[in-house]
Each structure stands twice: as C-alpha cells, then as structure tokens.
mmCIF file of C-alpha atoms and ligand atoms in Angstrom:
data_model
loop_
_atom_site.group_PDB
_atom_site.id
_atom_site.type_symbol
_atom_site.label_atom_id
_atom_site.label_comp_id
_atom_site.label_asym_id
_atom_site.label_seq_id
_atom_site.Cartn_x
_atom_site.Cartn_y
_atom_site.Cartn_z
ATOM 1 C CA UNK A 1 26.276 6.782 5.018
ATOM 2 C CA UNK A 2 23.208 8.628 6.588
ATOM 3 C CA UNK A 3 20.889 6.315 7.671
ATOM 4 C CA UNK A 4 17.571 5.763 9.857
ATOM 5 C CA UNK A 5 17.082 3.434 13.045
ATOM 6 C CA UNK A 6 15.417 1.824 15.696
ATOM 7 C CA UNK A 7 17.140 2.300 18.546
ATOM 8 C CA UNK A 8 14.969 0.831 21.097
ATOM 9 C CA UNK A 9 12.572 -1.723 19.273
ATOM 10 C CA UNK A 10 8.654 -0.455 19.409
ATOM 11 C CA UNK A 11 9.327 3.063 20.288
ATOM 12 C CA UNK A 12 8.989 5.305 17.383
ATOM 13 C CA UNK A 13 10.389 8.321 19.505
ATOM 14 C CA UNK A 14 13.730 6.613 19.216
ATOM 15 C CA UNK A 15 13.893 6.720 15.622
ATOM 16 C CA UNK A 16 16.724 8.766 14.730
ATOM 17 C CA UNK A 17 19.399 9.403 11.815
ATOM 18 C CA UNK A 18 22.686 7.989 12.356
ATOM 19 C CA UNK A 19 25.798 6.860 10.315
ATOM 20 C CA UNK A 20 26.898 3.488 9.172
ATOM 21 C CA UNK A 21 28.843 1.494 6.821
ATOM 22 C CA UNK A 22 27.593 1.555 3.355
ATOM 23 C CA UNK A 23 25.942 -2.023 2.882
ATOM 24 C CA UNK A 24 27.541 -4.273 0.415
ATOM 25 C CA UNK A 25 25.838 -6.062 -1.982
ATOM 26 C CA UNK A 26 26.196 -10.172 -2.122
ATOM 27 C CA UNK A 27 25.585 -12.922 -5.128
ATOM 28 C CA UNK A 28 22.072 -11.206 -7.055
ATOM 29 C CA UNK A 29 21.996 -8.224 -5.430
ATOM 30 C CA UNK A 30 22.341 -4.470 -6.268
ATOM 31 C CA UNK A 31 23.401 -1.257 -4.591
ATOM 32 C CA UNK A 32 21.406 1.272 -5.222
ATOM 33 C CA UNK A 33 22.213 5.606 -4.475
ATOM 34 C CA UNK A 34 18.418 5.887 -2.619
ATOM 35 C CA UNK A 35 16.680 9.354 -4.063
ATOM 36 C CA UNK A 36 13.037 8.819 -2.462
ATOM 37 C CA UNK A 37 11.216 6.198 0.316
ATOM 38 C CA UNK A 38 7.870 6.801 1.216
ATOM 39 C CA UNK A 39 7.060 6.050 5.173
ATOM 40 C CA UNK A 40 4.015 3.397 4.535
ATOM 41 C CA UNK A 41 1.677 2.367 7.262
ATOM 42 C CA UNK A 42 3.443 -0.964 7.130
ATOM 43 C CA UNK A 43 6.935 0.872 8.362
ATOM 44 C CA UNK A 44 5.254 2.361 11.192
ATOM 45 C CA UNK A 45 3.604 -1.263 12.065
ATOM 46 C CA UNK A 46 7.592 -2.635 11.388
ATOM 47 C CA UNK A 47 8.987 0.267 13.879
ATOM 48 C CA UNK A 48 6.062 -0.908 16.490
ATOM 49 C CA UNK A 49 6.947 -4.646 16.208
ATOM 50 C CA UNK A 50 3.409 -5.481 14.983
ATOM 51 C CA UNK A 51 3.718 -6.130 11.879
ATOM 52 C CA UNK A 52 3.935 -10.447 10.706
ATOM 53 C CA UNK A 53 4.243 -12.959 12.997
ATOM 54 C CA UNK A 54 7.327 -12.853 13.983
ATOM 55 C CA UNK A 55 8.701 -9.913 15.071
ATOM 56 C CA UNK A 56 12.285 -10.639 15.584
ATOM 57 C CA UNK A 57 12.372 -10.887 11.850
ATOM 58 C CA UNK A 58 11.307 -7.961 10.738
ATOM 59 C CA UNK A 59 13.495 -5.721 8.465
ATOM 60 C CA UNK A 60 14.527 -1.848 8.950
ATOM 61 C CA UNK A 61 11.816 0.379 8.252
ATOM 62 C CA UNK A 62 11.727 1.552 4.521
ATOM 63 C CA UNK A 63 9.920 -1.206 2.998
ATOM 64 C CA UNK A 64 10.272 0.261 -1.090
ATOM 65 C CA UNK A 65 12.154 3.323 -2.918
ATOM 66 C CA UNK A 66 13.864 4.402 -5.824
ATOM 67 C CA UNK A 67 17.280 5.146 -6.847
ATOM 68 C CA UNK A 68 20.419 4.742 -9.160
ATOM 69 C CA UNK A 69 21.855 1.474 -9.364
ATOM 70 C CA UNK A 70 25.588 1.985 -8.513
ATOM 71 C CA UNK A 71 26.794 -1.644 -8.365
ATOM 72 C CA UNK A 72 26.231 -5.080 -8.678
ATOM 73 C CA UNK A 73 26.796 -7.962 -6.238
ATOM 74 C CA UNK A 74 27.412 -10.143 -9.246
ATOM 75 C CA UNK A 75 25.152 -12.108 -11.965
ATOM 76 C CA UNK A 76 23.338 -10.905 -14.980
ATOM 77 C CA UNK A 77 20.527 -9.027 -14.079
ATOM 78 C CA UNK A 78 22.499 -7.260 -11.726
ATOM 79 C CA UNK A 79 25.148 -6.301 -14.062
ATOM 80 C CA UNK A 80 22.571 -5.186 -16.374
ATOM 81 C CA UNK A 81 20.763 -3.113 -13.962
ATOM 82 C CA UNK A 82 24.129 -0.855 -13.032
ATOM 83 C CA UNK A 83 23.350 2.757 -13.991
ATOM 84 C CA UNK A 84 19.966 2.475 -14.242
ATOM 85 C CA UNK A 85 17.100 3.872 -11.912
ATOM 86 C CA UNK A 86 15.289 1.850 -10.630
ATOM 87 C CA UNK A 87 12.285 1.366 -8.423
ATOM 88 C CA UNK A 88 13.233 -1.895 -5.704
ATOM 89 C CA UNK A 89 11.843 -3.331 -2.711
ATOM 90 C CA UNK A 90 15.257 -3.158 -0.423
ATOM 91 C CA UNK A 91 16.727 -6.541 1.666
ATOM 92 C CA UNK A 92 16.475 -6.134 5.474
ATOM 93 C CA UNK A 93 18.559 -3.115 5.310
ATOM 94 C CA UNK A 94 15.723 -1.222 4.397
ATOM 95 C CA UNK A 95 15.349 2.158 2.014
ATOM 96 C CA UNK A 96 15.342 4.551 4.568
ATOM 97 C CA UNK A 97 19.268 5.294 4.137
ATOM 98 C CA UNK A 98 21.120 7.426 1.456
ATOM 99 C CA UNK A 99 21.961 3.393 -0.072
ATOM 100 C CA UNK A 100 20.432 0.051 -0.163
ATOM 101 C CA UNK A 101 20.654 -3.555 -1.652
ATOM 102 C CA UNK A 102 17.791 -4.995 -3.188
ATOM 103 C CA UNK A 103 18.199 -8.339 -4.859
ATOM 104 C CA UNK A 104 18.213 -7.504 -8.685
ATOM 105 C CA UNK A 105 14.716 -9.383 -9.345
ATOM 106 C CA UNK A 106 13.614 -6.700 -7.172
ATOM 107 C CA UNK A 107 14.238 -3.838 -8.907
ATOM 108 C CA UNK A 108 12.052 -2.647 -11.810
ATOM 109 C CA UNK A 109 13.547 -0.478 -14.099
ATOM 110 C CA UNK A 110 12.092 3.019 -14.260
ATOM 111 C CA UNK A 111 9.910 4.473 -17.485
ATOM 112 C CA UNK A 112 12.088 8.125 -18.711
ATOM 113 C CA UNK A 113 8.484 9.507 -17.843
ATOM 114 C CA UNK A 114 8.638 8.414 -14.364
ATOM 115 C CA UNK A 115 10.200 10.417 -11.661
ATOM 116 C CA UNK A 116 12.274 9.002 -8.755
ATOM 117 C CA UNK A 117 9.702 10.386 -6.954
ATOM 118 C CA UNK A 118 6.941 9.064 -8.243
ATOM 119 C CA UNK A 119 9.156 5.371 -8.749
ATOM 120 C CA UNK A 120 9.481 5.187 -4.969
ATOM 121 C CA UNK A 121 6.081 4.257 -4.841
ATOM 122 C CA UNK A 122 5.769 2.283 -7.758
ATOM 123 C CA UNK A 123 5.516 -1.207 -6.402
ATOM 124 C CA UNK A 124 3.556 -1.813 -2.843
ATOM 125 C CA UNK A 125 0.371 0.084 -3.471
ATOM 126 C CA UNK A 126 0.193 0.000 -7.362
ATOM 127 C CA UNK A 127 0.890 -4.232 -6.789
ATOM 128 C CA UNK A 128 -1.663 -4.149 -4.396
ATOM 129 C CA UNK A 129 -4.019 -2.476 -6.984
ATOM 130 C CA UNK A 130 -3.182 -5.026 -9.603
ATOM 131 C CA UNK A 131 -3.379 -7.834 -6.961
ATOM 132 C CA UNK A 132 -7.215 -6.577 -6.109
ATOM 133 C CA UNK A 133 -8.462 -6.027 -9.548
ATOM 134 C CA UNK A 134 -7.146 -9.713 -10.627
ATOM 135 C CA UNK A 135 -9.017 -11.139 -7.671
ATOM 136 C CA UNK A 136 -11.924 -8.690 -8.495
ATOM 137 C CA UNK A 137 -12.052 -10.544 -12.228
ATOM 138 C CA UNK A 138 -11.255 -14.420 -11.236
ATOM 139 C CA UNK A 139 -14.436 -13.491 -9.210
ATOM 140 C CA UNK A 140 -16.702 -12.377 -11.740
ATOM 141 C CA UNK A 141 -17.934 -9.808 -8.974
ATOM 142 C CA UNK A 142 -20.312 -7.081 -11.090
ATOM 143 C CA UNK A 143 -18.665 -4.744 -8.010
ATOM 144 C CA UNK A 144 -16.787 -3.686 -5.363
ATOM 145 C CA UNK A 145 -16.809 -2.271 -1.765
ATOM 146 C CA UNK A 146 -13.422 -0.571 -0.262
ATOM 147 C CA UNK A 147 -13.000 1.224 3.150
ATOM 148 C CA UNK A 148 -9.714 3.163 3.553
ATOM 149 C CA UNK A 149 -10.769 5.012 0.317
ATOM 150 C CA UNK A 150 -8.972 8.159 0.977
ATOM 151 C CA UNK A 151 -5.596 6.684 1.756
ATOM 152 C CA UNK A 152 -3.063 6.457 -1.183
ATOM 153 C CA UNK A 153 -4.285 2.737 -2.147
ATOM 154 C CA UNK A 154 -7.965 3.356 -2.086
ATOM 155 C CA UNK A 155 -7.670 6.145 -4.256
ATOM 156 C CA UNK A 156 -5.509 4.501 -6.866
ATOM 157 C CA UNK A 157 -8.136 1.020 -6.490
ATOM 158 C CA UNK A 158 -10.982 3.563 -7.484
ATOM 159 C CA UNK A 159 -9.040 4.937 -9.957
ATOM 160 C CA UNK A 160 -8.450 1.293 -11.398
ATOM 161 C CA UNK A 161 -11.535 0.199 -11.306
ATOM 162 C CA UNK A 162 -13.134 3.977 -13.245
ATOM 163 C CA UNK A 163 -10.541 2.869 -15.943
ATOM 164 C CA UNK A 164 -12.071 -0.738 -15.643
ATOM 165 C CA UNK A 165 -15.735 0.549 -15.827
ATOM 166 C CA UNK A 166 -15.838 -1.376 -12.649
ATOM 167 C CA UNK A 167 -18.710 0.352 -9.960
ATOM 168 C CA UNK A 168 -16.744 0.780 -6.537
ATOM 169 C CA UNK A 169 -18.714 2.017 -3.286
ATOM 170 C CA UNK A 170 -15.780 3.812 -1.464
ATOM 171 C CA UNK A 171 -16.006 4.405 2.245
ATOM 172 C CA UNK A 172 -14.235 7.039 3.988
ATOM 173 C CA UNK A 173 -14.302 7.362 7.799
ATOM 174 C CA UNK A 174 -14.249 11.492 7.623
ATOM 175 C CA UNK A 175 -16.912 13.976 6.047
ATOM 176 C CA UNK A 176 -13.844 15.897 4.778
ATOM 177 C CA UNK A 177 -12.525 12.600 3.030
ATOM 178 C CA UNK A 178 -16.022 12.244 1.314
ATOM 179 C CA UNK A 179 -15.372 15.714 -0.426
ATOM 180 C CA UNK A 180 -12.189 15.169 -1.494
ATOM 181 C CA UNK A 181 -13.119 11.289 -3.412
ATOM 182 C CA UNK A 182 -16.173 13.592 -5.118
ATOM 183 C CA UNK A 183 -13.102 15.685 -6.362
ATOM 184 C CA UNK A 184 -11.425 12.603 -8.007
ATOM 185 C CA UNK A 185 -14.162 12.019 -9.732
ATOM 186 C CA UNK A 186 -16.253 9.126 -7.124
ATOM 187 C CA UNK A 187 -20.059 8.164 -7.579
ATOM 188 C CA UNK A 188 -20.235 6.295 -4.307
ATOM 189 C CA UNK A 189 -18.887 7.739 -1.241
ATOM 190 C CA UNK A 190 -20.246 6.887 2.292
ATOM 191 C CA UNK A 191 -18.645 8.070 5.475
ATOM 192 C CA UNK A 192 -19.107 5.807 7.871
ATOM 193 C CA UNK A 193 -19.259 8.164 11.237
ATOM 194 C CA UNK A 194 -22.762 9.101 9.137
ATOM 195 C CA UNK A 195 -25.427 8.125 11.493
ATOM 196 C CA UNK A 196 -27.267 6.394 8.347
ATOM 197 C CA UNK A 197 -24.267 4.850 7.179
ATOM 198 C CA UNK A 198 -25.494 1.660 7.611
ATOM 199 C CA UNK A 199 -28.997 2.035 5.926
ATOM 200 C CA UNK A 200 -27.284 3.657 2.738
ATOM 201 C CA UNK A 201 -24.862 0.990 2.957
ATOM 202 C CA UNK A 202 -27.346 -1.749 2.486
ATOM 203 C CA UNK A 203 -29.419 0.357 -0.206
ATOM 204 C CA UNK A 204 -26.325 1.168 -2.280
ATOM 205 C CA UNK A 205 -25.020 -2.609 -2.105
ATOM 206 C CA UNK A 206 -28.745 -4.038 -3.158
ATOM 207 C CA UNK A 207 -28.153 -1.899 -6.046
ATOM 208 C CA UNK A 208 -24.921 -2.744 -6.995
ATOM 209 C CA UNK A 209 -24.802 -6.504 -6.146
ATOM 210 C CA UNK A 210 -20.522 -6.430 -4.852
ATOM 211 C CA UNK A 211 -19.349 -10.171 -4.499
ATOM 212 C CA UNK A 212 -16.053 -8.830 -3.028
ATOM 213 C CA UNK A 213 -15.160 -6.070 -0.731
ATOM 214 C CA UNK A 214 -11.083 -4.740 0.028
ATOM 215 C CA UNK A 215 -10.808 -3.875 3.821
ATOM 216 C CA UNK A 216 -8.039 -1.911 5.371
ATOM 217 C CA UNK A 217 -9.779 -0.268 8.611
ATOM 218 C CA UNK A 218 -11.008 -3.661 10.668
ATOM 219 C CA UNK A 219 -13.325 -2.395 13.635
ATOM 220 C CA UNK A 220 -17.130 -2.484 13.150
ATOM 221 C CA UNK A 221 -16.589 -1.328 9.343
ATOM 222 C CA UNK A 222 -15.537 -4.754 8.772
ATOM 223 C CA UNK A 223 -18.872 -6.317 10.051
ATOM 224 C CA UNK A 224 -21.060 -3.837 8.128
ATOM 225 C CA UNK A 225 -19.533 -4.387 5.342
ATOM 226 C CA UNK A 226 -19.525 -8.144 5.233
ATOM 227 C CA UNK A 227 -23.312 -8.017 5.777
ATOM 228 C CA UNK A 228 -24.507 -6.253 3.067
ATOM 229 C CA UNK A 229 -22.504 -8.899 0.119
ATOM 230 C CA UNK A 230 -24.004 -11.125 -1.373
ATOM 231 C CA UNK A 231 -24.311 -14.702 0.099
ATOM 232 C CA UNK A 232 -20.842 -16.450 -1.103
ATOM 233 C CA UNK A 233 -19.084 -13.282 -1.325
ATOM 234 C CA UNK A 234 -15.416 -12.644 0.625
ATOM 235 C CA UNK A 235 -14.175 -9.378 2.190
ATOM 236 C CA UNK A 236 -10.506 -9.254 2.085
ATOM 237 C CA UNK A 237 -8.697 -7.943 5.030
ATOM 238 C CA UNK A 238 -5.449 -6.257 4.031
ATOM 239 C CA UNK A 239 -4.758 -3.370 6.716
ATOM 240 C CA UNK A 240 -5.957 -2.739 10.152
ATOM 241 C CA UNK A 241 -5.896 1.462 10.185
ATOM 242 C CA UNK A 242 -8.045 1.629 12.678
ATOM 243 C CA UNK A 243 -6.238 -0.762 15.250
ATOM 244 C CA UNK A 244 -9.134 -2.452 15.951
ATOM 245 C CA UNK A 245 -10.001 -5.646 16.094
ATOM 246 C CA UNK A 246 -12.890 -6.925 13.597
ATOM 247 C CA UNK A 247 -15.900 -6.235 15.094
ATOM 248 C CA UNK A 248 -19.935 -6.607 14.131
ATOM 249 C CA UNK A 249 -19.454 -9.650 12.264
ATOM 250 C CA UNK A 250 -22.718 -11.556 12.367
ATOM 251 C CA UNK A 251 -22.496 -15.520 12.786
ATOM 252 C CA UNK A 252 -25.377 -15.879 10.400
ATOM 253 C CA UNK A 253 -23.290 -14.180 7.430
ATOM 254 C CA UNK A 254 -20.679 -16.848 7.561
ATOM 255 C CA UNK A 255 -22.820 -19.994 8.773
ATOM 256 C CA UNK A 256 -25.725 -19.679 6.300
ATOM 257 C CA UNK A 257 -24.747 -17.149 3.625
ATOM 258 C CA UNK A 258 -21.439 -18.666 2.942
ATOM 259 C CA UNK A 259 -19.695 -15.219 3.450
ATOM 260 C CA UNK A 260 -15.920 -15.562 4.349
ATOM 261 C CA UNK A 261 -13.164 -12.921 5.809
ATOM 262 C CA UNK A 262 -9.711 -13.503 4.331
ATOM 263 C CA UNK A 263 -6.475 -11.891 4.743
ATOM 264 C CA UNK A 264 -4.650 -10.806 1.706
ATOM 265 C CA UNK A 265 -1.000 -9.897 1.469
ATOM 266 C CA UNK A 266 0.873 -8.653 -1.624
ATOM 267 C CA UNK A 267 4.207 -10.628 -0.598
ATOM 268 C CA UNK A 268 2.237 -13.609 -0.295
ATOM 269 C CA UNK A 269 0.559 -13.104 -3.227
ATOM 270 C CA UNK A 270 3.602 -12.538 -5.551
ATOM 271 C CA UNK A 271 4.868 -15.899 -4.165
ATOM 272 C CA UNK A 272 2.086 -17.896 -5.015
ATOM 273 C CA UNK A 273 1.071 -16.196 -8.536
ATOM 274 C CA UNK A 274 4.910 -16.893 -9.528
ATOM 275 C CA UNK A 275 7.326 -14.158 -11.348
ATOM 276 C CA UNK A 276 5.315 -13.843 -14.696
ATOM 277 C CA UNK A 277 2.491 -11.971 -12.649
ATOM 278 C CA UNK A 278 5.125 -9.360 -11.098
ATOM 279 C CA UNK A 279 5.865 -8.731 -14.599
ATOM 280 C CA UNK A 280 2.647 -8.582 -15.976
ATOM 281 C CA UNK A 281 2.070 -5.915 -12.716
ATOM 282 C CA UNK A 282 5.159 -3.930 -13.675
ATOM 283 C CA UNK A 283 4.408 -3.241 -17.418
ATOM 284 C CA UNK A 284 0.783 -2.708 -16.398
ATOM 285 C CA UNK A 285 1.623 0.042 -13.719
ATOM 286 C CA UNK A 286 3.923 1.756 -16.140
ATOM 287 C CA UNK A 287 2.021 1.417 -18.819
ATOM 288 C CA UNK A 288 -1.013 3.664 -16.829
ATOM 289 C CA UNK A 289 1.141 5.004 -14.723
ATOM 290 C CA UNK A 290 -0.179 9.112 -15.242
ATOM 291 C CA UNK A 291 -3.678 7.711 -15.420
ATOM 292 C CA UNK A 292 -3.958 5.093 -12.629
ATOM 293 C CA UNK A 293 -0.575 4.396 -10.556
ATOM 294 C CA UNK A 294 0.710 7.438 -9.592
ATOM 295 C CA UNK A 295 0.384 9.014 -5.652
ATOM 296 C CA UNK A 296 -0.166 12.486 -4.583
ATOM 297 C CA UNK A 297 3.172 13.822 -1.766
ATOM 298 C CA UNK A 298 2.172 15.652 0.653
ATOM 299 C CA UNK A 299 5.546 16.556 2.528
ATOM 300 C CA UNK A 300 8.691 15.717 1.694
ATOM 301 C CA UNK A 301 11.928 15.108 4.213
ATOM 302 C CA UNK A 302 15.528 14.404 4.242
ATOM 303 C CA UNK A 303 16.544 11.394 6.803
ATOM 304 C CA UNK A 304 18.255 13.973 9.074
ATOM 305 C CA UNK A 305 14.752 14.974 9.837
ATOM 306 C CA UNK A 306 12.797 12.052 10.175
ATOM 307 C CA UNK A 307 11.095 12.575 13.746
ATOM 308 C CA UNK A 308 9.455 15.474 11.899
ATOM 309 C CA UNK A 309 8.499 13.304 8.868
ATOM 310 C CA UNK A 310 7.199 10.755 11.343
ATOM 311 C CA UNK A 311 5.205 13.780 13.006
ATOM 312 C CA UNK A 312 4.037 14.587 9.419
ATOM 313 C CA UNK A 313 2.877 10.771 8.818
ATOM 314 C CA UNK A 314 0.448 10.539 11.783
ATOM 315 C CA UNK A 315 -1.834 14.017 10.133
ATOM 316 C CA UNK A 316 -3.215 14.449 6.387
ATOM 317 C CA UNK A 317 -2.225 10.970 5.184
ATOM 318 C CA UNK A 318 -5.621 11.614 2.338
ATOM 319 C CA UNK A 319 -3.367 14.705 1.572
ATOM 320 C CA UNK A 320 -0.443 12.481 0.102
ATOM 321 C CA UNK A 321 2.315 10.620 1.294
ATOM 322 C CA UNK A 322 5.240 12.076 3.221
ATOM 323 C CA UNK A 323 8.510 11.222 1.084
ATOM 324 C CA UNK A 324 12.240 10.590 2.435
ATOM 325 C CA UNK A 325 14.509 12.221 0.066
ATOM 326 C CA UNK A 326 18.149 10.544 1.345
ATOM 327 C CA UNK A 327 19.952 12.590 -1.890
HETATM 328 N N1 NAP B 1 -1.909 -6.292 2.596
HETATM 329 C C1 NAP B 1 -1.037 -5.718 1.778
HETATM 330 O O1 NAP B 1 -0.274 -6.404 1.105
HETATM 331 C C2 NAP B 1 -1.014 -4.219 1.664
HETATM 332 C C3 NAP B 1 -0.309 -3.601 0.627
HETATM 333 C C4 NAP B 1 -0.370 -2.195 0.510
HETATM 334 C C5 NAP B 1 -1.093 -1.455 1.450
HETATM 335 N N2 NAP B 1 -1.721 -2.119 2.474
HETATM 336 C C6 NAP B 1 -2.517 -1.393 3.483
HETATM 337 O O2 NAP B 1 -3.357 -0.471 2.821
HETATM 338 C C7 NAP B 1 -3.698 0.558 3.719
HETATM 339 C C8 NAP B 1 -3.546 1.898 3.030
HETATM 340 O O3 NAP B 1 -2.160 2.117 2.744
HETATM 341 P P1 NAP B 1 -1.700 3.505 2.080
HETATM 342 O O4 NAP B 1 -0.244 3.458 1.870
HETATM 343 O O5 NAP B 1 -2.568 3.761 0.927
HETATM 344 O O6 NAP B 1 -2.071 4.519 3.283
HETATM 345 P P2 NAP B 1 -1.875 6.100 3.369
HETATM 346 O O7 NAP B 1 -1.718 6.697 2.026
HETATM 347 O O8 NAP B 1 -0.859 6.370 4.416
HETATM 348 O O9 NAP B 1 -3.306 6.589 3.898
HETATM 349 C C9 NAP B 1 -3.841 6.162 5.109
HETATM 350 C C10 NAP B 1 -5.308 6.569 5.100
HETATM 351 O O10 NAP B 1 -5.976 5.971 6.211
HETATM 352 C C11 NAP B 1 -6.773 6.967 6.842
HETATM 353 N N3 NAP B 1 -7.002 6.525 8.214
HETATM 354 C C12 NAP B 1 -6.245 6.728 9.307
HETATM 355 N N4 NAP B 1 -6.826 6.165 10.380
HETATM 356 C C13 NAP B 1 -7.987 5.609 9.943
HETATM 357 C C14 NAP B 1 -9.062 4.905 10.577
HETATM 358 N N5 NAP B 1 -9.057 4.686 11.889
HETATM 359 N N6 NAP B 1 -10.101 4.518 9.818
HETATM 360 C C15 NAP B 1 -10.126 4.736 8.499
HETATM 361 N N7 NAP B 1 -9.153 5.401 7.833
HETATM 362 C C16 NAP B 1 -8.101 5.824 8.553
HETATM 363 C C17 NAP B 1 -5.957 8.234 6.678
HETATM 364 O O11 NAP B 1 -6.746 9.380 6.868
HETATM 365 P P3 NAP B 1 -6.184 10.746 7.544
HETATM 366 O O12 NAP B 1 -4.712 10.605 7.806
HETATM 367 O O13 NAP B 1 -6.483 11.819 6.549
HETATM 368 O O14 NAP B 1 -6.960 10.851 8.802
HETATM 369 C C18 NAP B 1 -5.544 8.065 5.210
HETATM 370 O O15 NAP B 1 -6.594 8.412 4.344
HETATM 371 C C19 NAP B 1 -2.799 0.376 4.946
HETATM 372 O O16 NAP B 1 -3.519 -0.283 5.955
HETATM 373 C C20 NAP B 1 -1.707 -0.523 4.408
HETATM 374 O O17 NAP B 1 -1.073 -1.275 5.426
HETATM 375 C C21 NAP B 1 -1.695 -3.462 2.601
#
C-alpha cells in the first residue's frame, strides 16, 4: 500500500510516499480502507520529534481519519464494525496511508449525514471542544478567553460556546484573522499585534469576569492573558503555535491571586474521565455536527503529494485544513 514516512527522524523535508505491507490487524483491532487524514499541528510536532516526552515513542504521523472498515482483528466490536465507516484514531501505524488499524473502541461509527471528509476530523478537535466546555461548566466560569481563535479548534470552541450562550473573548494574532471571526458571527475579537491589545484586554475581561482561559499560542499571550482573570482562575495550556516559551507571566498572579497555568491534553483527559465521557463526546459531536463540529478544508492532497500538502500546511491554516485523501 501507498503510504507516508519519516525517513530521517525531525526533518520534515524527508517526508515522502513510499510502499509497504498492508498492516494487519491483531486481537480488538480493525482495518480500515483510509478515505481522508487531516495533517494537525500535532503531526508536524510528531514529524519534528517534539511532541510528548518521549520521543522514541511517538507514532507515524496521521494522528485521526476516516474510512471503511474492511476487517476485523477479532472480538465483537470489531466484527460489528466491518463495513462500516468510520471515523478512528489509528495505532502507531498512523492514518496517513491508503489503510490503518485502529483498535475497535477507537472507531466511532459515522452519522449517513456525515462525510468521510468531514469524519476525518471528527474526533481530536471536536473532543477537545467537548473537553473545554465540560471544564468551562465544572467551573462555573460566567466566561471565557481563547487565543488561537482562528485555527480550526478556536473556531469550533466559539462556535460551542454561541450555541451555549457562553461570552468568549477570542484572540487572533493577525488583523486579517480578526475579520474573518467577525464573519462567523464573533462579538469579541482582539488581535494581539494591536498596540492596545493589552488595555482592551483588561477592559473587555473587567466586563466579562472569565474564570478560565484555553491557550494554544504560549509566548507573551500567555502572560497577558493570565493577568487579566480573575484571582483563582486557571489558563489552560493546550498548544504552543507560536513556539515560544510562556512568557510575561507575573509572580504576583500566581503567589497572591491564586491564578494557576495548567496543561491540558485530550488523551489524558479521555483516560481519566473513563469511556462513558468519549461516548457522551461522540453522540454530542454528531448530534451538532452541521451546527458546531464541523471544519472548513482548505486544500486537499493525495499521499503521493504530500511535500506539497506539507507546503500547503505551513500558509492559510484560518483558511481550513489541508486534507490527505489516500483513496
Ligand atoms: N492539547 C490537546 O489535546 C489538543 C487537541 C487538539 C488541538 N490542540 C492544539 O490546538 C491548536 C489548534 O489546532 P488546530 O488543528 O485547530 O489548528 P489549525 O486549524 O491548523 O490552525 C492553526 C492556527 O494557528 C494560527 N497560528 C499559526 N502560528 C501562530 C502563532 N504564532 N500565533 C498564533 N496563531 C498562530 C494559524 O494562522 P495562519 O496559518 O492563518 O497564520 C491558524 O489560524 C494546536 O496548537 C493544536 O496542537 C491541542
């Protein structure tokens, strides 16, 4: 089968398509015909070797898709699952090949009204979404503060929260980003290269009281934000776009106003909530899928191509995510 690797570990030039042996499902798992994988900021951290904490286990890039399950590595669910589509977060093999195995509690069987398409991006940043707005409500927080707005996550979290009647202050780090959350529909945008970003920061957070803010830029962002909560809030770091480290965070904010930074993770998240929350994630996301859940593609690819998709992935991301389409 067609599929796409590293060849030297941390380079993404040497990224290529090549051929191997079709994987073979084991004990729980599935083997799934791949139709769609979106390339996520977390590949490209995977193809670096920076993403977790230990490198030498990280998987092959494609960390979700959607496809046709074409056989099952034995057990129930997996015999159930043959001939469906599915949406699945892949084993190490990854989804960026024309198959993968996913174990079968993996897999989330696709809605008629949802394409393949659209399923291949069904479970990391709609999860996340659900993940957010739970810790949003076990806070009692009257509102929220994102960065990252513009990227495919921020815009479905605003989204989420509109549907929730939920005020979110969405930062964007571009004037042309700004325009294009007004579009979808935003009442508070701030860019944050603004020179007054800070002052309407503050003003727009005394208004609006957030106890919790979603972070996915690090840098100074981080600091600014974390200063204008309110005294006991947290700021949840889940992404580091920027590459930065976190900067600007004042020693007064968490030594006197009981303000905390803490790093979120979906995976980790899922393991600790226990399998009745994926569920209750899964029916949610289909259930407002066309209202909520879905993401905008900018470009789509098939693996033979995937320097150019990669070339595609660095530009436009607030455009829409760039799609592998194996078959
Ligand atoms: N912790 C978790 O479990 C978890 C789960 C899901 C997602 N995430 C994280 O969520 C973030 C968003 O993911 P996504 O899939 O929604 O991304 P995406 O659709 O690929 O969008 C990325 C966005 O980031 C913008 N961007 C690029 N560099 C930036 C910078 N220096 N400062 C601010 N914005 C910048 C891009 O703008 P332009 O390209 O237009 O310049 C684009 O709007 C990522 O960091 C991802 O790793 C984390």
């Amino acid at each position: 089968m067609k599929a796409v690797v590293v060849t030297e570990p941390g380079q993404t030039r040497s990224v290529r398509c090549t051929s191997l042996p079709i994987p073979k499902p084991e004990s729980g798992q599935v083997l799934i015909k791949v139709a769609a994988a979106p390339i996520h900021p977390a590949d490209l951290s995977i193809i670096k070797r920076i993403y977790g904490d230990k490198p030498q286990d990280l998987p092959a890039p494609g960390i979700e898709g959607a496809g046709t399950v074409l056989s099952s590595g034995g057990g129930l669910l997996g015999w159930l699952l043959t001939g469906k589509r599915v949406a699945f977060r892949p084993t190490k093999c990854g989804s960026w090949g024309e198959y993968a195995v996913a174990r079968a509690k993996d897999c989330i069987v696709l809605q008629a009204n949802i394409s393949l398409e659209q399923g291949s991006m069904l479970i990391m940043n709609p999860f996340t979404c659900c993940m957010f707005m739970d810790v949003i409500k076990s806070k009692g927080s009257p509102a929220v503060i994102q960065t990252g707005a513009a990227s495919t996550c921020g815009k479905m979290l605003f989204r989420y929260c509109k549907y929730e009647k939920i005020p979110i202050i969405n930062i964007v780090y571009r004037p042309d980003q700004t325009a294009l959350l007004r579009e979808l529909g935003a009442e508070y945008v701030l860019c944050s290269s603004d020179s007054d970003f800070g002052e309407q920061l503050q003003a727009l957070a005394g208004k609006l009281v957030p106890a919790v803010a979603f972070d996915c830029v690090a840098g100074p962002v981080t600091g600014q934000v974390l200063g204008c909560l309110q005294p006991g809030s947290v700021l949840y770091l889940y992404g580091f776009l920027s590459m930065r480290l976190v900067e600007e965070v004042q020693a007064a904010d968490l030594l006197f106003s009981g303000k905390r930074i803490e790093g979120l993770i979906l995976r980790d998240w899922i393991r600790q909530q226990g399998v009745m929350t994926g569920m209750r994630y899964a029916a949610t996301i289909q259930r407002l899928f066309h209202e909520v859940f879905y993401s905008a593609v900018n470009h789509t690819f098939p693996l033979d191509d995937i320097q150019s998709a990669l070339e595609s992935f660095r530009t436009d991301r607030s455009l829409g995510k760039v799609l592998l389409t194996p078959s």
